[in-house]
Amino acid sequence: MTDPLTTGTDAAELVRALTATGHTVATAESLTAGLVAATVAGVPGASKVLRGGLVVYATDLKHTLADVGADLLATEGPVSAGAAEQLAAGARARCGADWGIGLTGVAGPDIQDGHPVGTVFLGLSGPWHSEVMRLQLPGDRWTIRHTATRVAVRELLRCVQGG
């Protein structure tokens, strides 16, 4: 059986690109609950580049494990651009990686803190580039989580390649 997250995605290319640059990656994931780290780990050779991942599904863990500021969580909330940015930076710092991915959002079925289902914030933090993007993804819980994972892998690949 093939893995739907790694087959046909950029995960293998990401592992190759990170290996070629000598860089590593770590994740801090909320709504994806470790799917990004698992997707990268599914590629042969991932042990050269994947440092680790933090599953920070609960809001308090975003602060205690991934260093998202308590003030930011109180003012902007756990589903925000600022939280995604700090998740990415926190993953990088906590795991000693060159690149960090931070994901937070609403997979459903209910609106959370005024954010509609499908709202996802992706943070990327690296040695020469950091960015945050807001996504609005369609589908059920699994589809939103799966699509967020694919987008995170693809967007980090773009950054590592200098794009």
PDB file of C-alpha atoms in Angstrom:
ATOM      1  CA  MET A   1       0.000   0.000   0.000  1.00  0.00           C
ATOM      2  CA  THR A   2       1.306   3.458  -0.850  1.00  0.00           C
ATOM      3  CA  ASP A   3       1.240   6.353   1.548  1.00  0.00           C
ATOM      4  CA  PRO A   4      -1.141   9.059   0.266  1.00  0.00           C
ATOM      5  CA  LEU A   5       0.866  11.807   1.964  1.00  0.00           C
ATOM      6  CA  THR A   6       4.223  10.996   0.382  1.00  0.00           C
ATOM      7  CA  THR A   7       3.165   9.539  -2.974  1.00  0.00           C
ATOM      8  CA  GLY A   8       2.932  12.245  -5.599  1.00  0.00           C
ATOM      9  CA  THR A   9       4.017  15.024  -3.243  1.00  0.00           C
ATOM     10  CA  ASP A  10       7.160  17.052  -2.860  1.00  0.00           C
ATOM     11  CA  ALA A  11       8.272  15.230   0.311  1.00  0.00           C
ATOM     12  CA  ALA A  12      10.999  13.235  -1.440  1.00  0.00           C
ATOM     13  CA  GLU A  13      12.213  16.344  -3.231  1.00  0.00           C
ATOM     14  CA  LEU A  14      12.250  18.243   0.077  1.00  0.00           C
ATOM     15  CA  VAL A  15      14.415  15.548   1.672  1.00  0.00           C
ATOM     16  CA  ARG A  16      16.776  15.685  -1.341  1.00  0.00           C
ATOM     17  CA  ALA A  17      16.956  19.503  -1.233  1.00  0.00           C
ATOM     18  CA  LEU A  18      17.608  19.594   2.504  1.00  0.00           C
ATOM     19  CA  THR A  19      20.249  16.887   2.155  1.00  0.00           C
ATOM     20  CA  ALA A  20      21.954  18.777  -0.687  1.00  0.00           C
ATOM     21  CA  THR A  21      22.115  21.981   1.379  1.00  0.00           C
ATOM     22  CA  GLY A  22      23.095  20.185   4.580  1.00  0.00           C
ATOM     23  CA  HIS A  23      20.043  21.661   6.299  1.00  0.00           C
ATOM     24  CA  THR A  24      17.581  20.176   8.757  1.00  0.00           C
ATOM     25  CA  VAL A  25      13.907  20.721   9.567  1.00  0.00           C
ATOM     26  CA  ALA A  26      11.647  20.535  12.607  1.00  0.00           C
ATOM     27  CA  THR A  27       7.924  21.063  13.028  1.00  0.00           C
ATOM     28  CA  ALA A  28       5.503  22.476  15.578  1.00  0.00           C
ATOM     29  CA  GLU A  29       2.081  21.258  14.541  1.00  0.00           C
ATOM     30  CA  SER A  30      -1.347  21.907  15.935  1.00  0.00           C
ATOM     31  CA  LEU A  31      -4.145  20.996  13.518  1.00  0.00           C
ATOM     32  CA  THR A  32      -1.957  18.532  11.583  1.00  0.00           C
ATOM     33  CA  ALA A  33      -0.888  16.786  14.825  1.00  0.00           C
ATOM     34  CA  GLY A  34       2.414  15.492  13.451  1.00  0.00           C
ATOM     35  CA  LEU A  35       1.379  14.722   9.865  1.00  0.00           C
ATOM     36  CA  VAL A  36       4.084  16.951   8.390  1.00  0.00           C
ATOM     37  CA  ALA A  37       6.846  15.295  10.419  1.00  0.00           C
ATOM     38  CA  ALA A  38       5.402  11.873   9.581  1.00  0.00           C
ATOM     39  CA  THR A  39       5.269  12.751   5.881  1.00  0.00           C
ATOM     40  CA  VAL A  40       8.924  13.765   5.828  1.00  0.00           C
ATOM     41  CA  ALA A  41       9.844  10.699   7.907  1.00  0.00           C
ATOM     42  CA  GLY A  42       8.146   8.500   5.306  1.00  0.00           C
ATOM     43  CA  VAL A  43      10.846   9.334   2.763  1.00  0.00           C
ATOM     44  CA  PRO A  44      13.993   7.176   2.735  1.00  0.00           C
ATOM     45  CA  GLY A  45      16.917   9.298   3.941  1.00  0.00           C
ATOM     46  CA  ALA A  46      14.734  11.500   6.152  1.00  0.00           C
ATOM     47  CA  SER A  47      16.889  10.712   9.177  1.00  0.00           C
ATOM     48  CA  LYS A  48      19.578  12.970   7.678  1.00  0.00           C
ATOM     49  CA  VAL A  49      17.301  16.007   7.697  1.00  0.00           C
ATOM     50  CA  LEU A  50      14.383  15.602  10.126  1.00  0.00           C
ATOM     51  CA  ARG A  51      15.364  16.765  13.611  1.00  0.00           C
ATOM     52  CA  GLY A  52      11.978  16.274  15.244  1.00  0.00           C
ATOM     53  CA  GLY A  53       8.542  17.657  15.777  1.00  0.00           C
ATOM     54  CA  LEU A  54       6.318  19.058  18.457  1.00  0.00           C
ATOM     55  CA  VAL A  55       2.623  18.210  18.511  1.00  0.00           C
ATOM     56  CA  VAL A  56       1.118  21.215  20.247  1.00  0.00           C
ATOM     57  CA  TYR A  57      -2.582  20.598  19.833  1.00  0.00           C
ATOM     58  CA  ALA A  58      -3.463  22.188  23.188  1.00  0.00           C
ATOM     59  CA  THR A  59      -3.048  25.954  23.468  1.00  0.00           C
ATOM     60  CA  ASP A  60      -0.960  25.780  26.648  1.00  0.00           C
ATOM     61  CA  LEU A  61       1.546  23.483  24.895  1.00  0.00           C
ATOM     62  CA  LYS A  62       2.037  26.033  22.144  1.00  0.00           C
ATOM     63  CA  HIS A  63       3.493  28.234  24.874  1.00  0.00           C
ATOM     64  CA  THR A  64       5.335  25.704  27.034  1.00  0.00           C
ATOM     65  CA  LEU A  65       6.785  23.493  24.291  1.00  0.00           C
ATOM     66  CA  ALA A  66       7.069  25.777  21.260  1.00  0.00           C
ATOM     67  CA  ASP A  67       7.718  29.124  22.964  1.00  0.00           C
ATOM     68  CA  VAL A  68       4.685  30.927  21.536  1.00  0.00           C
ATOM     69  CA  GLY A  69       4.285  34.023  23.672  1.00  0.00           C
ATOM     70  CA  ALA A  70       1.559  33.921  26.310  1.00  0.00           C
ATOM     71  CA  ASP A  71       0.670  37.531  25.477  1.00  0.00           C
ATOM     72  CA  LEU A  72       0.303  36.671  21.780  1.00  0.00           C
ATOM     73  CA  LEU A  73      -1.930  33.699  22.597  1.00  0.00           C
ATOM     74  CA  ALA A  74      -4.073  35.922  24.834  1.00  0.00           C
ATOM     75  CA  THR A  75      -4.420  38.732  22.293  1.00  0.00           C
ATOM     76  CA  GLU A  76      -4.273  37.081  18.848  1.00  0.00           C
ATOM     77  CA  GLY A  77      -5.268  33.558  19.847  1.00  0.00           C
ATOM     78  CA  PRO A  78      -3.830  30.170  18.959  1.00  0.00           C
ATOM     79  CA  VAL A  79      -5.160  30.366  15.390  1.00  0.00           C
ATOM     80  CA  SER A  80      -3.285  33.379  14.060  1.00  0.00           C
ATOM     81  CA  ALA A  81      -0.424  34.461  11.857  1.00  0.00           C
ATOM     82  CA  GLY A  82       1.610  35.384  14.919  1.00  0.00           C
ATOM     83  CA  ALA A  83       1.120  31.955  16.468  1.00  0.00           C
ATOM     84  CA  ALA A  84       2.189  30.217  13.237  1.00  0.00           C
ATOM     85  CA  GLU A  85       5.277  32.423  12.997  1.00  0.00           C
ATOM     86  CA  GLN A  86       6.285  31.685  16.574  1.00  0.00           C
ATOM     87  CA  LEU A  87       5.520  27.973  16.186  1.00  0.00           C
ATOM     88  CA  ALA A  88       7.942  27.792  13.258  1.00  0.00           C
ATOM     89  CA  ALA A  89      10.637  29.691  15.138  1.00  0.00           C
ATOM     90  CA  GLY A  90      10.010  27.628  18.265  1.00  0.00           C
ATOM     91  CA  ALA A  91      10.340  24.338  16.382  1.00  0.00           C
ATOM     92  CA  ARG A  92      13.607  25.526  14.904  1.00  0.00           C
ATOM     93  CA  ALA A  93      15.013  26.612  18.249  1.00  0.00           C
ATOM     94  CA  ARG A  94      13.733  23.724  20.386  1.00  0.00           C
ATOM     95  CA  CYS A  95      14.901  21.041  17.956  1.00  0.00           C
ATOM     96  CA  GLY A  96      18.105  22.728  16.781  1.00  0.00           C
ATOM     97  CA  ALA A  97      17.055  22.755  13.125  1.00  0.00           C
ATOM     98  CA  ASP A  98      17.873  25.087  10.251  1.00  0.00           C
ATOM     99  CA  TRP A  99      14.225  25.288   9.158  1.00  0.00           C
ATOM    100  CA  GLY A 100      11.016  25.304  11.168  1.00  0.00           C
ATOM    101  CA  ILE A 101       7.447  24.716  10.091  1.00  0.00           C
ATOM    102  CA  GLY A 102       4.549  25.925  12.227  1.00  0.00           C
ATOM    103  CA  LEU A 103       0.931  24.996  11.523  1.00  0.00           C
ATOM    104  CA  THR A 104      -2.201  26.068  13.328  1.00  0.00           C
ATOM    105  CA  GLY A 105      -5.795  26.288  12.196  1.00  0.00           C
ATOM    106  CA  VAL A 106      -9.352  25.033  12.274  1.00  0.00           C
ATOM    107  CA  ALA A 107     -10.059  21.598  10.812  1.00  0.00           C
ATOM    108  CA  GLY A 108     -13.659  21.575  11.992  1.00  0.00           C
ATOM    109  CA  PRO A 109     -16.361  20.740  12.386  1.00  0.00           C
ATOM    110  CA  ASP A 110     -16.932  24.006  14.287  1.00  0.00           C
ATOM    111  CA  ILE A 111     -15.752  27.596  13.975  1.00  0.00           C
ATOM    112  CA  GLN A 112     -12.962  28.387  16.455  1.00  0.00           C
ATOM    113  CA  ASP A 113     -12.377  31.866  17.886  1.00  0.00           C
ATOM    114  CA  GLY A 114     -14.278  33.381  14.971  1.00  0.00           C
ATOM    115  CA  HIS A 115     -12.218  31.549  12.340  1.00  0.00           C
ATOM    116  CA  PRO A 116     -14.196  29.467   9.851  1.00  0.00           C
ATOM    117  CA  VAL A 117     -13.441  25.811   9.253  1.00  0.00           C
ATOM    118  CA  GLY A 118     -10.537  25.491   6.816  1.00  0.00           C
ATOM    119  CA  THR A 119      -8.609  28.513   8.113  1.00  0.00           C
ATOM    120  CA  VAL A 120      -4.940  27.533   8.363  1.00  0.00           C
ATOM    121  CA  PHE A 121      -1.858  29.590   9.185  1.00  0.00           C
ATOM    122  CA  LEU A 122       1.476  28.213   7.977  1.00  0.00           C
ATOM    123  CA  GLY A 123       4.706  29.642   9.344  1.00  0.00           C
ATOM    124  CA  LEU A 124       8.127  28.939   7.850  1.00  0.00           C
ATOM    125  CA  SER A 125      11.332  29.981   9.582  1.00  0.00           C
ATOM    126  CA  GLY A 126      14.792  29.504   8.159  1.00  0.00           C
ATOM    127  CA  PRO A 127      18.324  30.788   8.010  1.00  0.00           C
ATOM    128  CA  TRP A 128      17.630  33.357   5.303  1.00  0.00           C
ATOM    129  CA  HIS A 129      13.868  33.477   5.017  1.00  0.00           C
ATOM    130  CA  SER A 130      10.776  33.530   7.211  1.00  0.00           C
ATOM    131  CA  GLU A 131       7.165  33.937   6.187  1.00  0.00           C
ATOM    132  CA  VAL A 132       3.606  33.286   7.238  1.00  0.00           C
ATOM    133  CA  MET A 133       0.692  32.546   4.975  1.00  0.00           C
ATOM    134  CA  ARG A 134      -3.009  32.252   5.582  1.00  0.00           C
ATOM    135  CA  LEU A 135      -4.825  29.479   3.745  1.00  0.00           C
ATOM    136  CA  GLN A 136      -8.533  28.807   3.383  1.00  0.00           C
ATOM    137  CA  LEU A 137      -8.851  25.109   2.629  1.00  0.00           C
ATOM    138  CA  PRO A 138     -12.023  23.258   1.633  1.00  0.00           C
ATOM    139  CA  GLY A 139     -13.156  19.862   2.821  1.00  0.00           C
ATOM    140  CA  ASP A 140     -13.705  17.788   5.915  1.00  0.00           C
ATOM    141  CA  ARG A 141     -11.246  17.443   8.828  1.00  0.00           C
ATOM    142  CA  TRP A 142      -9.045  14.874   7.131  1.00  0.00           C
ATOM    143  CA  THR A 143      -8.958  16.738   3.814  1.00  0.00           C
ATOM    144  CA  ILE A 144      -8.047  20.039   5.485  1.00  0.00           C
ATOM    145  CA  ARG A 145      -5.279  18.405   7.552  1.00  0.00           C
ATOM    146  CA  HIS A 146      -3.981  16.461   4.551  1.00  0.00           C
ATOM    147  CA  THR A 147      -3.987  19.517   2.274  1.00  0.00           C
ATOM    148  CA  ALA A 148      -2.272  21.670   4.929  1.00  0.00           C
ATOM    149  CA  THR A 149       0.447  19.013   5.170  1.00  0.00           C
ATOM    150  CA  ARG A 150       0.997  18.958   1.404  1.00  0.00           C
ATOM    151  CA  VAL A 151       1.099  22.764   1.236  1.00  0.00           C
ATOM    152  CA  ALA A 152       3.593  22.958   4.121  1.00  0.00           C
ATOM    153  CA  VAL A 153       5.956  20.477   2.450  1.00  0.00           C
ATOM    154  CA  ARG A 154       5.657  22.222  -0.922  1.00  0.00           C
ATOM    155  CA  GLU A 155       6.179  25.703   0.507  1.00  0.00           C
ATOM    156  CA  LEU A 156       9.217  24.685   2.558  1.00  0.00           C
ATOM    157  CA  LEU A 157      10.667  23.072  -0.556  1.00  0.00           C
ATOM    158  CA  ARG A 158      10.224  26.389  -2.387  1.00  0.00           C
ATOM    159  CA  CYS A 159      12.026  28.234   0.417  1.00  0.00           C
ATOM    160  CA  VAL A 160      14.900  25.757   0.656  1.00  0.00           C
ATOM    161  CA  GLN A 161      15.386  26.039  -3.105  1.00  0.00           C
ATOM    162  CA  GLY A 162      15.626  29.814  -2.697  1.00  0.00           C
ATOM    163  CA  GLY A 163      12.205  30.651  -4.108  1.00  0.00           C
TER     164      GLY A 163
END
